[in-house]
Coordinates of C-alpha atoms and ligand atoms in Angstrom, one line a residue:
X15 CA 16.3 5.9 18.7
X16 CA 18.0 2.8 19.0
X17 CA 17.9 0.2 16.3
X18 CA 17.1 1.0 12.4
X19 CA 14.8 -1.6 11.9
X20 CA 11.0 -2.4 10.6
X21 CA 10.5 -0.4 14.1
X22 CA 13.1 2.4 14.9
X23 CA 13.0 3.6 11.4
X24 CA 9.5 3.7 11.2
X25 CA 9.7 6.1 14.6
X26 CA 12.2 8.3 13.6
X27 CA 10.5 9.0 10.1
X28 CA 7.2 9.4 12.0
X29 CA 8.5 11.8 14.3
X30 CA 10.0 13.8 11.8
X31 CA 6.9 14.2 9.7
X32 CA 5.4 14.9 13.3
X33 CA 7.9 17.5 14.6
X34 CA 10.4 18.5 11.6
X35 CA 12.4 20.6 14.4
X36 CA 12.8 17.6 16.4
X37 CA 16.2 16.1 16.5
X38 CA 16.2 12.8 16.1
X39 CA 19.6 10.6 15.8
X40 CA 18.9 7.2 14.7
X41 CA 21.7 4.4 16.3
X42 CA 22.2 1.3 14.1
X43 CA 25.0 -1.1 14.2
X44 CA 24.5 -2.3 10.8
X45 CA 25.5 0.0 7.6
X46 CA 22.4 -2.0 5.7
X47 CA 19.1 -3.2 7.0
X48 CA 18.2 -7.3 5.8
X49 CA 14.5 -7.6 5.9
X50 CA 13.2 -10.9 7.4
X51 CA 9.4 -10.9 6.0
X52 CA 9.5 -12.8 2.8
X53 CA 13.4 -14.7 3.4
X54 CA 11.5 -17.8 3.9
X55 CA 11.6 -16.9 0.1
X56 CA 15.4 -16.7 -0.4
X57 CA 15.8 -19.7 2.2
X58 CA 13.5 -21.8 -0.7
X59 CA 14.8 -20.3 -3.7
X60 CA 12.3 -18.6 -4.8
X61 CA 13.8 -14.8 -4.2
X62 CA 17.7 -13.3 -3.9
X63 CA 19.0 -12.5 -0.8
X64 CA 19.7 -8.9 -2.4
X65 CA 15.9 -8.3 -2.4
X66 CA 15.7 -8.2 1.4
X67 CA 18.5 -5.5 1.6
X68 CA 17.6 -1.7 2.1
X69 CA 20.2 1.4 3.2
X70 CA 19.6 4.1 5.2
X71 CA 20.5 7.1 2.5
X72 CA 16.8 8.3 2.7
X73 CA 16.5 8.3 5.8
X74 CA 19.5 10.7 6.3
X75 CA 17.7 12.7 3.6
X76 CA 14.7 13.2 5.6
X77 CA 16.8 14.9 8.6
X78 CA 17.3 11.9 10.7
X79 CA 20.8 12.4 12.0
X80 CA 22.3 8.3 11.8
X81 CA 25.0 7.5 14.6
X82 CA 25.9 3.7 12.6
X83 CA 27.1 2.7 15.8
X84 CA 26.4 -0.2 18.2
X85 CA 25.0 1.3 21.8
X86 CA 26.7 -0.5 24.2
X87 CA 24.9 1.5 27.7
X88 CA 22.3 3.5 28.2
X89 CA 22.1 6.2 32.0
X90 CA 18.2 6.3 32.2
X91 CA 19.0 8.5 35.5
X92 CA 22.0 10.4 33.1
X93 CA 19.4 10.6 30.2
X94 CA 22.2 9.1 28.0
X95 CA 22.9 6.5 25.7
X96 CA 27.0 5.4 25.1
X97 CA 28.2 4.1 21.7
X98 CA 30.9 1.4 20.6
X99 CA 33.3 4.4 20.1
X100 CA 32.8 6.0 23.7
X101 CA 30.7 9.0 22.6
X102 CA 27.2 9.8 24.5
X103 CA 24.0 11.0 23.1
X104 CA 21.8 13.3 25.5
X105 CA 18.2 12.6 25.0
X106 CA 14.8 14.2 26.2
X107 CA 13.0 10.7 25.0
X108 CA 14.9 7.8 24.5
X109 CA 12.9 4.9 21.6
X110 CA 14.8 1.5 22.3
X111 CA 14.0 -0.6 19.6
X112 CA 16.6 -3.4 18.9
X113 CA 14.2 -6.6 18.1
X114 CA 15.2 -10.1 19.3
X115 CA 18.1 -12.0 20.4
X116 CA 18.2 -15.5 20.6
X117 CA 18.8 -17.3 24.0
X118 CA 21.9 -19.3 23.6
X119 CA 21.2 -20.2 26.9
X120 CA 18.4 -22.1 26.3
X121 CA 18.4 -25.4 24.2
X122 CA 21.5 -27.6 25.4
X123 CA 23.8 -28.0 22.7
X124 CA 22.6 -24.8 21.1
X125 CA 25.0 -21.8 20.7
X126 CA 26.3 -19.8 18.5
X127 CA 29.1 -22.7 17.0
X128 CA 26.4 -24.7 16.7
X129 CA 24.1 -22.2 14.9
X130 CA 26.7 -22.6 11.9
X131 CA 25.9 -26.3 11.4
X132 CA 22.1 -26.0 12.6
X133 CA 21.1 -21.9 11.6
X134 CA 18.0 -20.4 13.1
X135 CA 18.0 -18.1 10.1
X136 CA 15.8 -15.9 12.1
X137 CA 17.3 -13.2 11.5
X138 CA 18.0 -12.3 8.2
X139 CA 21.3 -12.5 6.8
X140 CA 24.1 -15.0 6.4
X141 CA 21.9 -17.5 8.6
X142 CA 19.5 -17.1 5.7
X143 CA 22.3 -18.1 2.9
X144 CA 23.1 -20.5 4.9
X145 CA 20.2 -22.4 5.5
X146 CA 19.3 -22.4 1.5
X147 CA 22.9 -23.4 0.7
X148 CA 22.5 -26.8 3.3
X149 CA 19.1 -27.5 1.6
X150 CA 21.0 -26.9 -2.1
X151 CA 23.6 -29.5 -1.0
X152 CA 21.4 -32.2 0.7
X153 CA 20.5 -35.4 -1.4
X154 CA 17.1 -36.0 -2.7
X155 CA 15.7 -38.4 -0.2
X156 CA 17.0 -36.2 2.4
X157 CA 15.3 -35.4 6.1
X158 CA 14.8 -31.9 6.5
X159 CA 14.1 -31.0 10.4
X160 CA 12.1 -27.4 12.1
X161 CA 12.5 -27.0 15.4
X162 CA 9.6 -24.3 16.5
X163 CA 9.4 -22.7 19.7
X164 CA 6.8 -21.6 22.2
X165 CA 5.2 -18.6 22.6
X166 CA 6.2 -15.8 22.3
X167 CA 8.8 -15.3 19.7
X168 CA 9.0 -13.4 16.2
X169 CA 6.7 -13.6 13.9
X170 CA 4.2 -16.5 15.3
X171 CA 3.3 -18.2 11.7
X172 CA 6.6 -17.7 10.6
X173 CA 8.5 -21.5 11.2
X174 CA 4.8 -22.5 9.5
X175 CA 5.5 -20.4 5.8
X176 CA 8.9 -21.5 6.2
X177 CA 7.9 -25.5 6.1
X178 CA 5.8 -24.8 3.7
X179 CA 8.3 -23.1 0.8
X180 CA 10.6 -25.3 2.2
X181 CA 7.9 -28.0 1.4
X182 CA 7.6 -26.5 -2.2
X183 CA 11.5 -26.4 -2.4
X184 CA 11.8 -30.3 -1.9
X185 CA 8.5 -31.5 -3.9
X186 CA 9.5 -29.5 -7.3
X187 CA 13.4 -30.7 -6.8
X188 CA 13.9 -33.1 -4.4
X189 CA 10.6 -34.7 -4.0
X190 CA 12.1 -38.1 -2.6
X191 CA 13.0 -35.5 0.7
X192 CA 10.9 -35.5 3.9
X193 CA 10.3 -32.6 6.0
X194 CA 9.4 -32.7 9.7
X195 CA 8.5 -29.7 12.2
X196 CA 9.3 -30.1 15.9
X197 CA 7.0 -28.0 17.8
X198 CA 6.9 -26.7 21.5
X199 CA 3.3 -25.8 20.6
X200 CA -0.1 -27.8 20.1
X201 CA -1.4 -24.6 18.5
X202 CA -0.5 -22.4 16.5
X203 CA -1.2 -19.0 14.1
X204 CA -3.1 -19.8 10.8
X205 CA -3.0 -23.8 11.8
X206 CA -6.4 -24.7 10.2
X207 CA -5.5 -22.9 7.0
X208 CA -1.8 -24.3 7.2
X209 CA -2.6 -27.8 7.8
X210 CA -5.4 -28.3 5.2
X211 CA -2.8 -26.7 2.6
X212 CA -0.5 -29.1 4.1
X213 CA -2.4 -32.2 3.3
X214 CA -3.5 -30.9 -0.4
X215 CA 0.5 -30.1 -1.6
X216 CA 2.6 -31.3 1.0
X217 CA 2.2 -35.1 2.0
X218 CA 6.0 -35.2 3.1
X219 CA 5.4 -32.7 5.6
X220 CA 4.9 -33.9 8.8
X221 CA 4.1 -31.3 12.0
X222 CA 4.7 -33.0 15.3
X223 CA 3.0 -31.0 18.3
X224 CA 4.2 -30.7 22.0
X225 CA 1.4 -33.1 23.0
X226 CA 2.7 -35.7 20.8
X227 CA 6.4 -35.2 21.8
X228 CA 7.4 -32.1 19.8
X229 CA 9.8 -30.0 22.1
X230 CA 13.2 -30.3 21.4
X231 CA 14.9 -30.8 24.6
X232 CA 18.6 -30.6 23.4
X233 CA 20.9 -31.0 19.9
X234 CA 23.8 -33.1 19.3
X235 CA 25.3 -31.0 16.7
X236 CA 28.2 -33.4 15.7
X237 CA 25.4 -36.2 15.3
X238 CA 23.0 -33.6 13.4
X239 CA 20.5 -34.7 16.0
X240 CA 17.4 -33.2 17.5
X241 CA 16.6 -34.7 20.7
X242 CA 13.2 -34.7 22.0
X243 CA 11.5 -36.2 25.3
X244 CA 10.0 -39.0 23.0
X245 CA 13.1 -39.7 21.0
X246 CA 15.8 -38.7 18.9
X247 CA 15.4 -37.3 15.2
X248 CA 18.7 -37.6 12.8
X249 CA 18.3 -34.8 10.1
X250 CA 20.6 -34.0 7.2
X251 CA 19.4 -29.9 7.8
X252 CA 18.4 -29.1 10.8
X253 CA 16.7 -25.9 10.7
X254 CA 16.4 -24.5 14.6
X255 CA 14.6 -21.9 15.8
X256 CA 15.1 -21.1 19.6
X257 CA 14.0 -19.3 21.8
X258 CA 14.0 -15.6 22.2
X259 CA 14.2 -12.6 23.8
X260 CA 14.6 -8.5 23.3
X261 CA 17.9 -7.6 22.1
X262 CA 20.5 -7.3 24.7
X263 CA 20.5 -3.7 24.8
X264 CA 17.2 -3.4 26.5
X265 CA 18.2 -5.5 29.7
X266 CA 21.2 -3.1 29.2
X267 CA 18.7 0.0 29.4
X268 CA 16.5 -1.6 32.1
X269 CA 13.6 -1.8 30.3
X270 CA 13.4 -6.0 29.5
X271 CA 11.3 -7.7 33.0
X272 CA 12.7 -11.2 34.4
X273 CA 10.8 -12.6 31.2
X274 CA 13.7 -10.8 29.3
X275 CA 11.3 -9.0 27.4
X276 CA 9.6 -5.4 28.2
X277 CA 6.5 -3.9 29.9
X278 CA 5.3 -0.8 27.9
X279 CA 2.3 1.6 28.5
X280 CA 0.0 0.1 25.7
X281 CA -1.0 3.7 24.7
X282 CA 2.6 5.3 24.6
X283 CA 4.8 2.4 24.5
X284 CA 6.4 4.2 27.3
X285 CA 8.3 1.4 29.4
X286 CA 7.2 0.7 32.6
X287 CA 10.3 0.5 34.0
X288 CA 12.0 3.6 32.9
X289 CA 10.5 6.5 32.4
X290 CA 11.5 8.7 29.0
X291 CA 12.3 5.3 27.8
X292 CA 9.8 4.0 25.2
X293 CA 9.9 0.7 23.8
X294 CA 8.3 -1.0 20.1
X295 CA 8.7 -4.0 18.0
X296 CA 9.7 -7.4 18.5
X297 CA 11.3 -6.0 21.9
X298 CA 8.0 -4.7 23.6
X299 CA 6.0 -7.1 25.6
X300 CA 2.7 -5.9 23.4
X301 CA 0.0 -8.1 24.5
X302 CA -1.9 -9.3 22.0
X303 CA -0.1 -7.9 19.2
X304 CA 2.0 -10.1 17.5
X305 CA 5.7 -10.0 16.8
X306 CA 5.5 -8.8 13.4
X307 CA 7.4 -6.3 11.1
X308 CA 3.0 -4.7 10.1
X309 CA 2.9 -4.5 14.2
X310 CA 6.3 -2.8 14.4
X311 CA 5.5 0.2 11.9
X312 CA 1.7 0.3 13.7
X313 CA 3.5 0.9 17.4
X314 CA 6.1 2.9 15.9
X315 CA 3.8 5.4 14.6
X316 CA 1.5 5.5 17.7
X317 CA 5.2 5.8 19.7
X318 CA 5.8 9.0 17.7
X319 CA 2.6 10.6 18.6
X320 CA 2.8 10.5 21.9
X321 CA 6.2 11.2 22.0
X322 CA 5.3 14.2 20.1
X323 CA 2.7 14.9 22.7
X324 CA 4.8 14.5 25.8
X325 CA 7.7 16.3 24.8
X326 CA 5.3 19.2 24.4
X327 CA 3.7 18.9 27.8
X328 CA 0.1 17.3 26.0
X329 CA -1.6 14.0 26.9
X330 CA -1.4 11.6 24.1
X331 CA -4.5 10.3 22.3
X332 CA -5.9 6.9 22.7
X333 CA -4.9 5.1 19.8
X334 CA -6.3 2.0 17.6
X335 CA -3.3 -0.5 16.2
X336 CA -3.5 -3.0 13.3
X337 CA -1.7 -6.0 12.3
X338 CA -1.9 -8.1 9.0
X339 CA 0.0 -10.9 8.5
X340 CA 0.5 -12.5 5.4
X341 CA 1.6 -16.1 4.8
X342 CA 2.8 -18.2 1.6
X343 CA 2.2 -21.2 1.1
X344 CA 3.6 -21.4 -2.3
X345 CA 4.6 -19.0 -4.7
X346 CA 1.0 -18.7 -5.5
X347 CA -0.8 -19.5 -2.3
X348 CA -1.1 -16.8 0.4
X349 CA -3.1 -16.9 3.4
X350 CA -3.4 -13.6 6.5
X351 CA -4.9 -12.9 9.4
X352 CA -5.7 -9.9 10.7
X353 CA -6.4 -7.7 13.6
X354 CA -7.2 -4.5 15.5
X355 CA -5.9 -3.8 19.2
X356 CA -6.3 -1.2 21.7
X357 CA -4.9 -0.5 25.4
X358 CA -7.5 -2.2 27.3
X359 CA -6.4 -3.0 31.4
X360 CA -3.4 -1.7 30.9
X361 CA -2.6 -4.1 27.7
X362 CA -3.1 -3.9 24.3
X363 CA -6.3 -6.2 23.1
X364 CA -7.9 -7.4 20.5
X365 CA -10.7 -5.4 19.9
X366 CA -13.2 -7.9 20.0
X367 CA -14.9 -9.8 16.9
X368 CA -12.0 -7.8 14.8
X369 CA -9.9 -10.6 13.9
X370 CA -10.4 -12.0 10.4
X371 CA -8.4 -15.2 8.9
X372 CA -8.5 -16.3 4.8
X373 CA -11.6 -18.5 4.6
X374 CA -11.0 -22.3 4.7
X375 CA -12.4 -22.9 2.1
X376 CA -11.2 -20.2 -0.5
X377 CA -10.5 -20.9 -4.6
X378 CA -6.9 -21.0 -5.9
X379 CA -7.3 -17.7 -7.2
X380 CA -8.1 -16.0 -4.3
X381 CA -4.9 -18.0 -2.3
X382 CA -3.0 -16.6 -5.6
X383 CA -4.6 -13.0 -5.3
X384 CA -3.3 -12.7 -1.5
X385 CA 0.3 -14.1 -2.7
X386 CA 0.1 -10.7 -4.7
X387 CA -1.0 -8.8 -1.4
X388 CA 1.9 -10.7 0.4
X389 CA 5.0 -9.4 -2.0
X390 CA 2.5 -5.8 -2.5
X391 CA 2.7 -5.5 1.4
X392 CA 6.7 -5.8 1.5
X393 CA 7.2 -3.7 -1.2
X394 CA 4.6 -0.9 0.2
X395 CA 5.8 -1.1 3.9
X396 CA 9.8 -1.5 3.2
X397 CA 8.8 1.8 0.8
X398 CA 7.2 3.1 3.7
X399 CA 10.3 3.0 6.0
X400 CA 13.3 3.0 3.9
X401 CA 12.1 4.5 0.6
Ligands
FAD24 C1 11.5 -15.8 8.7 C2 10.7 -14.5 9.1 C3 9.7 -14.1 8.4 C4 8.9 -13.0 8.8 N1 7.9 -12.6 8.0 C5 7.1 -11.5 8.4 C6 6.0 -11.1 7.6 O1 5.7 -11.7 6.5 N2 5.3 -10.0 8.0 C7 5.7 -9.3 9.1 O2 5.0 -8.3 9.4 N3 6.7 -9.7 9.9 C8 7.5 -10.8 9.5 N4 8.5 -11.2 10.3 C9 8.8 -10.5 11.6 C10 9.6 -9.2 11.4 O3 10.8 -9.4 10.8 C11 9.9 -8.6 12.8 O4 8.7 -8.6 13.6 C12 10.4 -7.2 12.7 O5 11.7 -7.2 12.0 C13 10.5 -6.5 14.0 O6 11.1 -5.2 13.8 P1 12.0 -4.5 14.9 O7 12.3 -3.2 14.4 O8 11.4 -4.7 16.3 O9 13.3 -5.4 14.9 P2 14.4 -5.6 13.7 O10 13.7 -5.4 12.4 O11 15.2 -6.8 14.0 O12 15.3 -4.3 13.9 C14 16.2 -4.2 15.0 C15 17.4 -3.3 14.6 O13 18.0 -2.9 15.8 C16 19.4 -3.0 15.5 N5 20.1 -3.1 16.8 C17 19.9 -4.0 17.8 N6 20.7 -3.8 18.9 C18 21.3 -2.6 18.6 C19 22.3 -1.9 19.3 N7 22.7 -2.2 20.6 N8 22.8 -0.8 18.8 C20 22.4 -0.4 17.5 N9 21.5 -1.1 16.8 C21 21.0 -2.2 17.3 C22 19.6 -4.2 14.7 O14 20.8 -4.2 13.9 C23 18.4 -4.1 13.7 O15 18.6 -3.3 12.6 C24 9.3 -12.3 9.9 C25 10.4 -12.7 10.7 C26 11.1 -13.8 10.3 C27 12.3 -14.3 11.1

C-alpha cells in the first residue's frame, strides 16, 4: 500500500480483517496523518488544527507492518516498489493510493513560492495555519479572494463550505470585509442549497462563474492580484485553489493517463494500465464518484475484497459504492448529498434516481441536525480508519 491516508489506510485495515495472514506493509511519508474534511473549520476558527491530526499506532496494532518512508519508484514488471532510503518491497498486489498533487504547472504565477503568500490550503497542514493566520491579520474592511477550479479536483463542494465559514468568520468579526469566489465553473455541487444560504447569511459573498468571467488566468503574487480574462481583482488574502492531479507517485508507477489522473477497473479498482497495480481515492479516475474522503473508505473496502479474491485465484463480487458528503454552512447549518454507484460500461455510475440533496427548503433545525451528522461523520469515519 502506498499512502496512509482516508484511502490506503482504509485498505490495509480492510484487508487485514479480510485476510489476517496477509502481509500487508503500509508506505507513508508522513509520521502523522492531517485530515482535510472539516479544516475549512480550523481555516475559520471555529476548530484547532490539533483536531485534524491522527497517528498510525493502531494501525501497527492491528498487524499492518508501516515502512514511514516516501516511495520514490515502483518496477510493475519487477513487482517492486523503492523507498527514500534505497530498500525495495516485493509485492503480489501493489494499492497505490497517494491522493492529489497540485499542478504548479498550471496557473502562471502559481508555484510553490507563491503558495506561501497565496496557500491553496488543500491539503491539510501548515497551508491550513496559514490561510487562518492571513485572515487573523487582515483589517476589517478587508477583500478576501477564492480562486475555484474546474472539474475534477478534491472534494467538489469543498472551495463552496470554505466561503461560507470563511463568510461566517468575517460577518461575526470583521463584518466590514468582502468575500469574492473566482470560479472556473458555472456549476457546481450543492449550488442551489449553497447560494440560497448565501443570500440569507452572507450578503458580502459574491460567487463569480466562468460565464461571467470567473477563471483565473494568472496571479501577480507581489501585487496580491488574481487576474482573470475580464479583469484584475486586488485581494488582501488570496485563497487559491489550483488545479490538480494524482500524486506524483502514480505517473511514477504508470498508472496516472495523459489526464495525469488514473483508469481503474470500476469493480476492482485494478488499474488499467498495470496490472497487480490497484488504484483508490482522490488518485483514481472513478467516474462518477466524487473526490471525497466517504468515497475513499467506500473504494478502499471494495479494493480489499477483490484483492482478497484475486490473490486467492476467485473472481471478485460486483460491488455497490456510496458517498455522502456533508457541508457547513455555519457552525450550525449543514447541508449533504448523497449517492450510490456501481460499475456500469466499464465506469462507475450513479445508480439511477439514487442521488438525494438536503431539501431547499428545510427548517433551521434540521440544517443544525445535519451540522451534528457532519462533525458525527468525521469522528465515526476517522475512528473507522485510524482508531
Ligand atoms: C478543504 C477540504 C475539505 C474536505 N472535506 C471533506 C468532507 O467533508 N468529506 C469528505 O468525504 N471529503 C472531504 N475532503 C476530501 C478528502 O480530504 C479527500 O478526498 C481524501 O483525503 C482522499 O483520500 P486519499 O487517501 O485518496 O488521499 P489523502 O487523504 O491525501 O492521503 C494520501 C496519503 O498518501 C501519502 N503519500 C503520497 N505520496 C506518497 C509517497 N510517494 N510515499 C508515501 N506516502 C505518500 C500522503 O502523505 C497522504 O498521507 C475535503 C478536502 C479538502 C481539501
Amino acid at each position: 500500500m502506498i499512502g496512509g491516508g482516508f484511502a490506503g489506510a482504509s485498505c490495509a485495515r480492510a484487508l487485514k480483517r479480510l485476510a489476517p495472514r496477509l502481509a500487508v506493509t503500509l508506505v507513508e511519508q508522513s509520521a502523522s496523518f492531517t485530515a482535510c474534511p472539516l479544516s475549512n473549520g480550523v481555516i475559520a476558527g471555529l476548530r484547532d488544527l490539533r483536531d485534524q491530526e491522527f497517528t498510525y499506532d493502531k494501525l501497527a496494532g492491528r498487524g499492518v507492518e508501516l515502512a514511514r518512508l516516501t516511495a520514490t519508484g515502483v518496477d510493475p514488471q519487477a513487482r517492486a516498489v523503492t523507498l527514500a532510503d534505497g530498500t525495495r518491497l516485493a509485492y503480489d498486489r501493489l494499492v497505490v493510493a497517494p491522493g492529489i498533487d497540485i499542478r504548479w504547472d498550471a496557473m502562471p504565477g502559481y508555484g510553490e513560492a507563491a503558495a506561501e503568500k497565496m496557500p491553496h490550503a488543500w491539503k491539510a497542514g501548515a497551508q491550513t495555519t496559514l490561510l487562518r493566520r492571513q485572515l487573523e491579520a487582515m483589517e476589517d474592511g478587508g477583500l478576501v479572494v477564492i480562486s475555484a477550479p474546474a472539474n475534477p479536483f478534491r472534494c467538489p463542494p469543498g472551495p463552496y463550505e470554505r466561503a461560507s465559514l470563511i463568510a461566517y468568520y468575517l460577518k461575526t468579526k470583521k463584518p466590514k470585509s468582502k468575500l469574492i469566489i473566482l470560479d472556473a465553473k458555472d456549476a457546481f455541487s450543492k449550488q442551489r442549497l449553497f447560494q440560497n444560504a448565501w443570500k440569507a447569511l452572507y450578503p458580502n459573498l459574491e460567487w463569480v462563474s466562468l460565464s461571467s468571467g470567473g477563471k483565473v488566468t494568472s496571479v501577480d503574487v507581489a501585487a496580491m492580484t488574481l487576474v482573470t480574462d475580464f479583469g484584475r481583482h486586488k485581494a488582501d488574502v488570496a485563497n487559491v485553489i489550483p488545479p490538480q492531479k494524482a500524486a506524483r507517485i502514480a505517473e511514477m508507477a504508470g498508472v496516472a493517463d495523459r489526464t495525469g489522473w488514473c483508469p481503474i477497473d470500476p469493480a476492482t479498482f485494478e488499474s488499467k494500465l498495470q496490472p497487480n497495480v490497484h488504484v483508490v481515492g482522490d488518485a483514481s479516475i472513478a467516474g462518477a464518484m466524487p473526490k471525497s474522503a466517504f468515497s475513499a473508505n467506500a473504494q478502499a473496502k471494495v479494493c480489499a475484497a477483490a484483492v482478497v479474491k484475486l490473490l486467492a485465484g476467485g473472481s471478485p463480487d460486483e460491488p455497490k459504492l456510496i458517498n455522502t458528503c456533508y457541508s457547513l454552512v455555519a457552525p450550525d447549518y449543514g447541508i449533504s448529498i448523497v449517492g450510490v454507484y456501481r460499475p456500469a460500461d466499464g465506469q462507475i455510475k450513479e445508480v439511477e434516481g439514487s442521488t438525494g440533496v438536503s431539501a431547499l427548503d428545510a427548517p433551521s433545525s434540521t440544517r443544525a441536525l445535519e451540522a451534528t451528522f457532519a462533525n458525527d461523520w468525521f469522528k465515526t469515519i476517522t475512528n473507522e480508519v485510524f482508531g
